[in-house]
XYZ file of C-alpha atoms in Angstrom:
668
model
C -0.053 -0.235 0.074
C 1.610 3.127 -1.236
C 0.268 5.462 1.588
C 2.407 3.390 4.271
C 5.074 5.840 5.411
C 8.543 4.934 5.896
C 8.735 4.296 9.758
C 8.644 2.009 12.566
C 5.383 0.085 12.566
C 4.395 -2.627 15.153
C 1.388 -4.268 16.324
C -1.895 -1.904 16.647
C -4.431 -4.340 17.749
C -7.280 -2.378 17.798
C -7.902 1.679 17.195
C -11.206 3.469 17.625
C -12.375 6.456 15.823
C -14.929 8.481 17.429
C -17.101 11.811 16.403
C -20.389 12.347 14.557
C -20.565 14.032 10.957
C -16.870 15.248 11.049
C -15.604 12.554 8.237
C -14.254 9.671 10.420
C -15.450 7.217 8.382
C -14.497 9.008 5.033
C -10.848 8.759 6.771
C -11.183 5.134 7.200
C -12.297 4.561 3.451
C -9.956 6.932 1.730
C -6.874 5.089 3.662
C -8.059 1.666 2.306
C -8.951 2.814 -1.283
C -6.678 5.533 -1.804
C -9.444 7.663 -3.012
C -12.445 9.803 -1.729
C -15.549 7.696 -1.164
C -18.746 9.320 -3.220
C -20.847 7.252 -1.034
C -19.994 6.867 2.606
C -22.320 4.680 4.844
C -22.861 5.394 8.788
C -20.119 3.081 9.960
C -16.929 1.258 8.072
C -16.860 -2.258 8.660
C -13.747 -3.465 11.185
C -10.777 -3.544 8.710
C -7.781 -5.210 9.653
C -4.516 -4.003 7.545
C -2.344 -7.184 6.784
C 1.071 -7.205 8.384
C 2.815 -7.972 5.154
C 2.085 -4.500 3.941
C 3.618 -2.939 7.117
C 7.443 -2.560 7.664
C 7.311 -4.296 11.014
C 4.995 -7.270 9.763
C 2.564 -6.707 12.004
C -1.284 -6.016 11.517
C -3.462 -3.238 12.326
C -6.858 -3.525 13.323
C -9.352 -0.248 12.849
C -12.852 -0.022 14.435
C -15.213 2.656 13.592
C -18.156 3.980 15.556
C -21.360 5.356 14.633
C -24.116 6.830 17.069
C -26.900 6.052 14.770
C -26.089 2.314 14.778
C -24.560 1.499 18.254
C -25.391 1.947 21.651
C -23.624 3.677 24.376
C -22.755 0.452 26.020
C -21.064 -0.922 22.657
C -19.076 2.366 22.653
C -17.881 1.661 26.157
C -16.970 -1.615 25.592
C -14.744 -0.547 22.131
C -13.039 2.069 24.367
C -12.113 -0.363 26.996
C -10.513 -2.724 24.369
C -8.836 0.036 22.311
C -4.795 0.482 22.381
C -5.336 3.914 20.908
C -8.001 6.184 20.082
C -8.620 9.007 17.342
C -10.864 11.399 18.498
C -12.152 13.172 15.242
C -13.192 16.909 14.840
C -14.159 19.271 11.779
C -11.619 22.022 11.811
C -14.768 23.938 10.303
C -16.829 23.256 13.010
C -16.264 24.782 16.322
C -18.877 22.724 18.208
C -16.951 19.673 17.132
C -13.881 21.059 18.492
C -15.616 21.887 21.809
C -16.892 18.539 22.356
C -13.420 16.897 22.533
C -13.231 18.334 25.982
C -16.774 18.461 27.141
C -17.905 15.033 26.098
C -15.064 12.592 24.147
C -12.469 12.857 26.432
C -14.401 12.456 29.909
C -15.908 9.670 28.515
C -12.857 7.909 27.378
C -11.217 8.673 30.827
C -14.307 7.336 32.489
C -13.756 3.760 30.591
C -10.039 3.296 30.913
C -7.891 2.551 33.607
C -6.606 5.695 35.463
C -3.060 3.983 35.954
C -2.649 3.319 32.224
C -4.581 6.040 29.893
C -5.092 4.901 26.687
C -3.177 7.358 24.293
C -5.322 9.999 22.278
C -4.961 11.121 18.759
C -6.575 14.413 17.890
C -7.348 14.366 14.207
C -8.956 17.565 12.560
C -10.448 16.566 9.391
C -12.102 18.611 6.166
C -8.743 21.083 6.316
C -9.447 21.501 2.640
C -12.733 23.580 3.574
C -10.734 26.105 5.534
C -7.691 28.424 5.080
C -6.683 28.938 8.659
C -5.557 26.108 11.345
C -7.108 24.956 14.302
C -3.833 24.229 15.993
C -4.206 27.687 18.176
C -7.449 26.392 19.603
C -6.151 22.486 20.141
C -2.496 23.542 21.672
C -4.012 24.644 25.114
C -6.401 21.263 25.335
C -3.283 19.216 24.397
C -1.327 20.908 27.129
C -4.241 20.203 29.495
C -4.542 16.313 28.747
C -1.439 14.534 29.088
C -3.154 11.318 27.426
C -3.190 13.193 24.235
C 0.014 12.336 22.253
C -0.247 14.654 19.145
C -2.604 16.430 16.806
C -2.774 16.035 13.036
C -4.937 17.761 10.431
C -6.008 16.225 7.222
C -8.062 15.987 4.426
C -10.089 12.780 3.445
C -11.133 14.231 0.400
C -7.566 15.418 -0.778
C -5.847 12.489 1.016
C -3.787 15.098 3.032
C -1.900 13.513 6.036
C -4.162 10.343 5.691
C -1.174 7.832 5.735
C 0.365 10.183 8.701
C -2.542 9.991 10.829
C -2.576 6.248 11.133
C 1.196 6.144 11.710
C 0.811 8.512 14.434
C -1.826 6.424 15.971
C 0.346 3.414 15.872
C 3.410 5.238 16.925
C 1.413 6.316 20.097
C 0.863 2.466 20.740
C 4.186 1.515 20.056
C 6.304 4.375 21.597
C 4.060 5.999 24.074
C 5.340 9.304 25.767
C 3.514 8.690 28.936
C 5.753 6.022 30.236
C 8.864 7.935 29.443
C 8.210 11.502 29.904
C 6.316 14.100 32.118
C 5.079 17.075 29.921
C 4.209 19.225 33.024
C 7.755 18.929 34.532
C 9.482 18.748 31.063
C 11.849 15.923 32.128
C 11.779 12.009 32.119
C 9.951 9.934 34.748
C 12.013 8.225 37.476
C 11.028 4.737 36.051
C 12.498 5.637 32.931
C 15.996 7.364 34.404
C 16.344 4.089 36.358
C 15.943 1.762 33.335
C 18.262 3.861 31.225
C 20.793 4.349 33.964
C 20.860 0.403 34.345
C 21.351 0.142 30.608
C 24.166 2.956 31.032
C 26.016 0.457 33.258
C 25.364 -2.456 31.287
C 27.141 -0.931 28.387
C 29.823 0.757 30.425
C 32.305 -2.357 30.015
C 35.271 -0.950 31.917
C 33.043 0.770 34.742
C 34.796 4.102 34.541
C 31.581 6.047 34.252
C 31.970 7.076 30.835
C 30.816 5.661 27.532
C 33.951 5.625 25.238
C 33.738 5.455 21.697
C 34.047 1.766 21.681
C 31.343 1.258 23.983
C 29.141 3.730 22.349
C 29.634 1.678 18.799
C 28.909 -1.465 20.379
C 26.106 0.277 22.083
C 24.770 1.529 18.854
C 25.455 -1.722 16.965
C 23.592 -3.831 19.975
C 20.539 -1.706 19.461
C 20.236 -0.335 15.916
C 22.846 -3.151 14.001
C 24.870 -0.224 12.901
C 27.858 1.354 14.249
C 28.105 5.141 14.179
C 30.944 6.662 12.171
C 33.561 8.930 13.721
C 32.001 12.208 12.624
C 28.386 11.079 13.788
C 29.935 10.375 17.156
C 31.531 13.879 17.403
C 28.330 15.344 16.305
C 26.379 13.612 19.309
C 29.081 14.570 21.674
C 29.050 18.201 20.562
C 25.201 18.323 20.986
C 25.913 17.219 24.515
C 28.588 19.557 25.039
C 26.580 22.651 24.148
C 23.902 21.831 26.570
C 25.518 20.106 29.416
C 28.504 21.307 31.269
C 29.596 17.413 32.726
C 27.772 15.591 29.597
C 30.818 14.732 28.079
C 34.336 13.966 30.182
C 37.629 12.651 28.471
C 36.018 12.419 25.115
C 33.244 10.109 26.500
C 29.663 10.213 27.310
C 28.621 10.459 31.239
C 25.413 8.903 32.496
C 23.906 12.628 32.555
C 25.088 13.201 28.853
C 23.341 9.778 28.234
C 20.192 10.908 29.914
C 20.107 14.158 28.266
C 20.170 12.488 24.892
C 17.157 10.558 25.635
C 15.197 13.255 27.033
C 16.273 15.405 23.556
C 14.776 12.366 21.444
C 11.525 12.362 23.544
C 11.047 16.115 23.092
C 11.707 16.087 19.654
C 9.118 13.462 19.194
C 11.691 10.594 18.483
C 10.293 8.333 21.304
C 11.068 5.173 19.140
C 14.881 5.836 19.645
C 14.272 5.335 23.323
C 11.824 2.697 22.990
C 14.116 0.610 20.563
C 17.040 0.971 23.284
C 14.644 -0.263 26.150
C 13.202 -2.893 24.300
C 16.540 -4.203 23.246
C 17.820 -4.411 26.907
C 14.586 -6.352 27.998
C 11.834 -3.688 29.000
C 8.241 -3.910 28.651
C 5.759 -1.207 28.147
C 5.595 -0.556 31.687
C 9.473 -0.400 31.852
C 9.779 -3.375 33.937
C 12.041 -6.181 32.520
C 10.010 -8.670 30.776
C 9.399 -12.202 32.148
C 10.428 -13.989 28.969
C 13.990 -11.849 28.950
C 14.496 -13.008 32.580
C 13.363 -16.519 32.392
C 13.856 -18.126 28.703
C 11.636 -21.041 28.288
C 13.964 -23.022 26.268
C 15.949 -24.508 29.242
C 14.756 -28.044 30.407
C 16.216 -29.960 33.141
C 15.126 -33.721 32.887
C 15.241 -35.730 36.245
C 18.741 -36.998 37.551
C 20.591 -34.103 35.541
C 22.115 -31.013 37.063
C 22.773 -27.764 35.628
C 26.279 -25.966 35.481
C 27.655 -22.878 34.106
C 29.504 -23.418 30.837
C 32.951 -22.009 29.806
C 31.599 -18.578 28.263
C 29.468 -17.784 31.450
C 32.440 -18.152 33.563
C 34.117 -15.693 31.240
C 31.673 -13.244 31.312
C 31.397 -13.461 35.229
C 35.127 -13.031 35.175
C 34.724 -9.962 33.412
C 32.054 -8.687 35.491
C 34.320 -9.295 38.454
C 37.244 -7.528 37.268
C 34.818 -4.633 35.943
C 33.747 -4.002 39.869
C 37.075 -5.038 41.341
C 38.672 -1.490 40.974
C 41.446 -1.883 43.972
C 42.475 -5.141 42.013
C 42.897 -7.196 45.127
C 40.989 -10.264 43.963
C 38.401 -9.533 46.322
C 34.818 -7.526 46.535
C 34.562 -4.852 49.108
C 30.772 -4.249 50.481
C 31.053 -0.875 48.332
C 32.402 -2.964 45.249
C 29.632 -5.650 45.820
C 27.087 -3.031 46.046
C 28.357 -1.477 42.850
C 28.370 -4.798 40.919
C 24.587 -5.314 41.985
C 23.252 -1.761 41.041
C 21.889 -3.028 37.987
C 19.612 -5.480 40.079
C 16.053 -4.371 41.676
C 17.228 -5.629 44.635
C 20.505 -7.124 46.656
C 20.574 -11.019 45.888
C 23.100 -12.070 48.074
C 22.576 -11.748 51.917
C 25.198 -11.724 54.675
C 24.950 -15.902 54.458
C 26.776 -15.697 51.507
C 29.965 -14.513 53.300
C 29.712 -18.036 55.190
C 29.028 -20.083 52.103
C 31.924 -19.103 50.065
C 35.779 -18.255 50.677
C 36.576 -14.710 51.700
C 39.663 -13.123 52.756
C 40.759 -11.812 56.200
C 38.394 -8.948 55.836
C 35.477 -11.012 55.435
C 35.252 -9.837 51.463
C 33.919 -12.301 48.990
C 37.316 -13.623 47.092
C 37.436 -14.058 43.295
C 37.068 -18.131 44.006
C 34.394 -17.245 46.407
C 32.432 -15.056 43.589
C 32.494 -17.873 40.925
C 31.312 -20.345 43.567
C 28.504 -18.736 44.722
C 27.467 -18.270 41.038
C 28.161 -21.916 40.618
C 25.846 -22.791 43.790
C 23.087 -20.716 42.493
C 23.297 -22.439 38.993
C 23.262 -25.852 40.824
C 20.486 -25.087 43.120
C 18.237 -22.739 41.463
C 19.149 -22.341 37.747
C 15.861 -19.918 37.016
C 17.060 -17.542 39.381
C 20.649 -17.833 37.811
C 19.006 -16.790 34.619
C 17.244 -14.032 36.350
C 20.918 -12.783 37.682
C 22.390 -13.199 34.320
C 19.398 -11.127 32.620
C 19.919 -8.450 35.313
C 23.686 -8.414 34.215
C 22.887 -8.074 30.216
C 24.608 -11.597 29.706
C 22.562 -12.080 26.272
C 23.393 -8.685 25.046
C 27.217 -8.352 26.055
C 27.843 -11.772 25.102
C 25.614 -11.124 21.724
C 23.357 -14.257 22.158
C 19.862 -15.064 22.001
C 19.204 -15.321 25.847
C 20.971 -16.315 28.778
C 19.902 -19.980 28.398
C 23.054 -20.355 26.339
C 25.228 -19.838 29.383
C 23.749 -22.843 31.027
C 25.035 -26.565 30.477
C 22.445 -29.448 31.376
C 24.532 -32.565 32.115
C 23.482 -35.999 31.443
C 21.945 -38.335 33.593
C 24.113 -39.928 36.405
C 22.872 -43.279 35.506
C 24.792 -42.812 32.154
C 27.952 -41.578 34.198
C 27.677 -44.866 36.399
C 27.429 -46.829 33.338
C 30.218 -45.241 31.437
C 32.234 -45.233 34.490
C 33.098 -41.507 33.851
C 31.567 -38.035 34.206
C 31.879 -35.024 32.610
C 30.528 -33.069 35.258
C 32.152 -30.296 37.313
C 29.994 -29.647 40.348
C 29.393 -32.437 42.906
C 27.105 -32.428 45.883
C 27.899 -33.764 48.983
C 25.328 -34.119 51.799
C 26.694 -34.075 55.512
C 24.707 -35.841 58.043
C 25.404 -35.970 61.867
C 23.448 -35.650 65.208
C 23.219 -32.525 67.007
C 26.547 -31.223 68.134
C 28.694 -33.374 66.022
C 30.558 -30.916 64.107
C 28.670 -30.489 60.900
C 28.734 -26.455 60.559
C 32.591 -26.737 61.803
C 33.415 -29.453 58.818
C 31.806 -27.093 56.446
C 33.443 -23.995 57.520
C 36.706 -25.613 57.683
C 35.993 -26.314 53.798
C 36.137 -22.414 53.586
C 39.779 -22.500 55.291
C 38.332 -21.294 58.712
C 39.310 -22.636 61.879
C 37.696 -22.916 64.869
C 38.747 -19.604 66.243
C 37.453 -17.920 63.127
C 34.307 -19.794 63.123
C 33.383 -18.451 66.692
C 33.176 -14.997 65.271
C 30.318 -16.031 62.985
C 26.743 -15.027 64.317
C 24.231 -17.533 64.404
C 21.656 -15.631 62.285
C 24.391 -15.531 59.320
C 25.271 -19.171 59.325
C 24.821 -20.990 56.189
C 23.648 -24.705 55.629
C 25.698 -24.684 52.429
C 29.800 -24.663 51.797
C 31.303 -24.622 48.060
C 34.504 -24.335 47.009
C 37.160 -26.115 44.560
C 39.252 -29.468 45.026
C 41.902 -30.666 42.528
C 41.192 -34.265 41.480
C 43.703 -35.790 38.967
C 44.962 -32.044 38.175
C 41.195 -31.037 37.349
C 39.594 -28.379 39.103
C 35.847 -29.358 40.497
C 33.575 -27.772 42.718
C 32.583 -29.640 45.679
C 29.090 -28.430 47.394
C 28.509 -29.495 50.880
C 24.983 -29.547 52.430
C 24.594 -29.642 56.081
C 21.144 -31.610 56.415
C 18.893 -31.240 59.451
C 19.184 -33.840 61.794
C 15.731 -34.674 62.229
C 15.786 -38.349 61.330
C 12.265 -38.855 60.286
C 11.908 -35.771 57.775
C 14.454 -36.266 55.605
C 13.243 -35.260 52.040
C 14.219 -36.503 48.536
C 16.625 -33.492 48.405
C 18.342 -34.697 51.424
C 19.064 -37.847 49.931
C 19.851 -37.013 46.316
C 23.632 -36.398 46.242
C 27.019 -37.722 44.686
C 28.514 -38.646 48.109
C 27.168 -38.931 51.637
C 29.330 -37.514 54.411
C 28.531 -39.111 57.941
C 29.906 -36.863 60.757
C 30.152 -37.972 64.281
C 31.859 -36.507 67.112
C 34.711 -38.902 68.329
C 34.582 -37.465 71.870
C 31.000 -38.150 72.132
C 29.921 -41.963 72.893
C 26.558 -41.684 71.731
C 27.144 -39.903 68.476
C 28.076 -42.365 66.039
C 24.738 -44.199 66.224
C 22.885 -41.573 64.416
C 25.392 -41.866 61.523
C 24.879 -45.857 61.729
C 20.828 -45.679 61.509
C 21.154 -43.017 58.852
C 23.387 -45.237 56.548
C 21.377 -48.534 57.347
C 17.799 -47.020 56.493
C 18.950 -44.450 53.759
C 22.212 -45.494 51.883
C 23.047 -49.035 52.684
C 21.228 -50.437 49.571
C 22.173 -47.377 47.244
C 25.185 -46.914 45.061
C 25.967 -43.603 46.496
C 29.425 -43.495 47.979
C 29.546 -42.822 51.935
C 32.527 -41.581 54.017
C 32.612 -41.401 57.969
C 34.022 -38.742 59.425
C 35.500 -38.583 62.809
C 35.103 -34.859 63.976
C 36.659 -33.251 66.924
C 39.708 -35.573 66.749
C 41.638 -33.186 68.788
C 39.717 -34.113 71.800
C 40.051 -37.452 73.984
C 38.496 -40.191 72.033
C 35.435 -41.894 73.643
C 34.378 -45.683 72.988
C 31.199 -45.494 70.945
C 28.043 -46.969 72.479
C 27.065 -49.175 69.438
C 27.191 -52.679 68.472
C 30.182 -52.276 66.059
C 33.231 -49.568 66.460
C 33.074 -47.395 63.660
C 36.080 -48.993 61.858
C 34.315 -52.455 61.794
C 30.888 -50.958 60.783
C 33.306 -49.278 57.857
C 34.644 -52.488 56.950
C 31.525 -54.719 57.199
C 29.925 -52.299 54.730
C 33.169 -51.718 52.385
C 33.417 -48.219 53.004
C 36.915 -46.422 54.006
C 37.963 -46.296 57.318
C 36.966 -43.433 59.371
C 38.624 -40.151 58.756
C 39.925 -38.084 61.460
C 39.412 -34.470 61.289
C 39.515 -31.456 63.334
C 38.849 -27.574 63.067
C 40.917 -26.642 65.826
C 44.102 -25.870 64.394
C 46.263 -22.894 64.714
C 46.291 -22.277 60.785
C 43.582 -23.164 58.252
C 42.408 -26.614 58.703
C 43.539 -29.314 56.198
C 41.549 -29.952 52.877
C 42.665 -33.348 52.092
C 39.556 -34.956 53.210
C 37.313 -32.688 50.738
C 39.690 -33.798 48.050
C 39.009 -37.443 48.862
C 35.480 -36.551 49.012
C 35.493 -34.955 45.326
C 37.477 -38.223 44.280
C 34.852 -40.630 45.635
C 32.038 -38.301 43.961
C 33.889 -38.374 40.496
C 34.435 -42.077 40.769
C 31.602 -43.905 42.718
C 32.016 -47.131 40.967
C 35.708 -47.541 42.091
C 35.840 -48.249 45.621
C 39.393 -47.131 46.189
C 40.491 -45.928 49.710
C 42.548 -43.029 48.705
C 45.409 -42.809 51.103
C 46.828 -39.570 49.418
C 45.596 -36.042 48.855
C 46.831 -35.832 45.008
C 45.611 -39.132 43.680
C 48.503 -38.634 41.050
C 51.703 -40.060 42.609
C 52.972 -43.494 42.290
C 52.593 -43.809 46.128
C 48.914 -42.905 45.693
C 48.390 -45.338 42.914
C 50.284 -48.379 44.982
C 48.344 -47.695 48.137
C 44.852 -47.543 46.353
C 45.891 -50.783 44.523
C 47.171 -52.211 47.721
C 43.832 -51.317 49.707
C 41.677 -52.511 46.879
C 39.351 -55.350 46.956
C 41.060 -57.690 44.546
C 44.163 -57.539 46.251
C 42.891 -57.944 49.695
C 41.028 -61.267 48.275
C 44.217 -62.350 46.583
C 46.291 -61.809 49.736
C 43.853 -63.612 51.882
C 43.709 -66.490 49.812
C 47.625 -66.783 49.643
C 47.768 -66.281 53.444
C 45.431 -69.223 53.675
C 47.424 -71.294 51.234
C 50.955 -70.793 52.501
C 50.608 -69.624 56.219
C 47.498 -70.721 57.599
C 48.411 -74.455 58.710
C 50.558 -75.038 61.890
C 54.432 -74.355 61.291
C 56.938 -76.465 63.109
C 60.462 -76.243 63.836
C 61.189 -78.910 61.092
C 59.125 -76.694 58.684
C 61.369 -73.640 59.010
C 64.528 -75.878 58.164
C 62.889 -77.557 55.491
C 63.913 -75.988 52.124
C 60.395 -77.221 50.506
C 58.651 -74.871 53.099
C 60.860 -72.012 52.181
C 60.487 -72.716 48.393
C 56.571 -72.670 48.885
C 56.991 -69.388 50.592
C 59.081 -67.897 47.613
C 56.864 -69.251 45.055
C 53.674 -67.734 46.643
C 55.589 -64.304 47.239
C 56.750 -64.129 43.952
C 53.295 -64.910 42.331
C 51.905 -62.351 44.479
C 54.508 -59.733 43.395
C 53.715 -60.750 39.747
C 50.105 -60.318 40.124
C 50.386 -56.834 41.844
C 52.551 -55.616 39.370
C 50.472 -56.516 36.549
C 47.280 -55.173 38.127
C 49.177 -52.059 39.116
C 49.680 -51.702 35.209
C 46.249 -52.112 34.478
C 45.043 -49.542 36.873
C 47.451 -47.064 35.918
C 46.628 -47.408 32.318
C 42.925 -47.018 33.193
C 43.672 -43.877 35.122
C-alpha cells in the first residue's frame, strides 16, 4: 500500500475512531481505497490491515463507531478494548472542537484505567474547507490532557495526511510518551531514568562511568544493528557539550549526557529511539524487565540431571568481577559488591553468602568465592541464575539470543555410572550428623576457617551450604557441601539426592556414632551412593562409641573407607585433604578405592589405592590361607621345601600385583 509511511510500525491490535458528521468514516475509507468515497455509510466495517504491508510485519485493526447504529454500551466496550483512540473533529465546526473536551475525553477517561491511560490522537478533518489552522485552539487542550499524544490536521477528500494520521496512531501505541516523559515537568519519569541508568551501567564495559567510542559503537550496534561513523559520534558529543557542562568527560559520554540525549529524543518526538533501546535491553511497556527476557523458556532440566555454568558464562562472570574490582585485590569489598549489583532491582546476596564461600581476612568475597556462589546458584536454582544473568545483561554483552546458552545441562547420572566416567564439574555432598557432631565446623573448615574464626560468625548468618574448589587428577572441580537437618524422620528427597554422603560423628561423644549408623542403614546401605565416615573433633579425647560395632568395624562390614579423623581446632587453616578425597569418591562412585594420598596422581597414591583395593585383599587372603594358615613346626622352618613354597607364593603375589598395577595405571 503506497500510503504507508517509512517508519517503525508494530502491533496495533485495535484503533477506535469517534465523532459524528466530522468525516471519520471517510478517513478510513480513503486510507483503504486511496480515493475519496462518493457514498459514505454510517459506519465502516472493521478493517484489518495485513501485516505484510507494514514494515514491522504486524497487523493493524481499525474499528469505526456510529451513534446512529451503536449503543453507548457498545461504545464503552470498544473504548475499553482500544490501544489508541482517534478523536475526530471538523476544523470548520467549532462545536465539534468543543465536544472534544466536553464529551469525548471525559467519556474515554471514565472507561479506561486511570493508571494506564489509553493514548489519544486528535484528528482535525476537512482542512480542505478552511484556510486557517485549528492548532491555536487545540494546543491548550493538548497541554491540559497528558494522554493526548499529538494532533494531526488532514483531509479525507484530498488524501492529505491520511497515512500520517495512522502512523502517529500506531506510534502512540508502540512508542508511548506516558511511561517515558512528564510534559508538565519537562523531564523523564523516574522509572525511565532508572531503566536507562541500568542500560548505561551494563554498556559501560570498563566501569569508569564514561561511554567511550568503542562502548558507544557497541551500544549502537547492539540496539540499531549499525555502528556510528566517527563524525556522527563527534556530532552527538558536541550536541551534549553545548547543552550540559558535565555531559562529556574525557571525550566520552557520562550518565548525565546519556540521559540528556534520550530526553532530547523524546522532546523532539523521536520516542521510537528510546523505546528501541529499552526493548533491546529487555524492558516491556511498563518499563519492567520482561519475564521472557529474565526467564527463557528454552531450558529444560530432566530428572537426575544437574545444571552448570559453561566456559563462556564463567568468562563473562570473570569480566564482571574484573570490572568492579577497582583496587585489584581479587576480592569485592561491600562497596564494590553493591556497585556490581546496582543493576539489580534488589540485593541478591545476603550476609549468609560470606559463610557459604571463601572470603579474605576482612570477610570480603574473593574471586574464587564469587565464582563459587554463582556455581551454587546455578546448581540449586537455575531459574534464579538466569534471572541474575539477565540483570547483568549477559545476552546483550555476549551477543547471544538469551542467557539460557550460558547453562549446561549435564547428562543423567545413571549414564555416568554405566560409562564409569563423568563430565560434570560440580558434585554435591550431603553432610549428615547428630546435633553437636561438628557438621557446621566441617563445612566452614572447607572454606579455610579454623575454630577460632568460626566462633566469630553470628548464628543468624550461618549457612547450611559451603562450596569451593578441589583438585582431582589435576582437574578443578567444585564440591558443594550441604548440612542436612538432623531430624531423622523428615529427610526429603533433596536430602538424599547427592553424589556422596558424609557421615559426621563426634569422636569424643560416645552416643554420636549411632545416628550416623542409623542414617546409613536406613537410607544408603542399598544404594550406589558412596559414603564416608568422619570422626570429627579428633583433637579431643576419643571415646568408645556405644554401638554394637566400632566405627572401623562398621566401615569394614559395609565396604566403606575407614573413618577419617578431622578437626578444625588448628592454629592455621584446617587441612583440606579430606575434601579432595570426598570429591574423588564423588567423581568415581563405581571405584571403591580407598585414597591414602591427597594428590591422587603420584605413584605412592596409586600403589596405596591398589594395595587397599578389594581384589588385592582377596588374593592376599587366599595366599595367606594357602601358605601360612597351617601349623608351622621347627622342621618346616628348616625345610627347603617350605621356604620354596613361601618364595613361590611371594613371587606370584608380586607378579600379580605388578600386573594389576599396570592395568590400573593405564585406566587412570
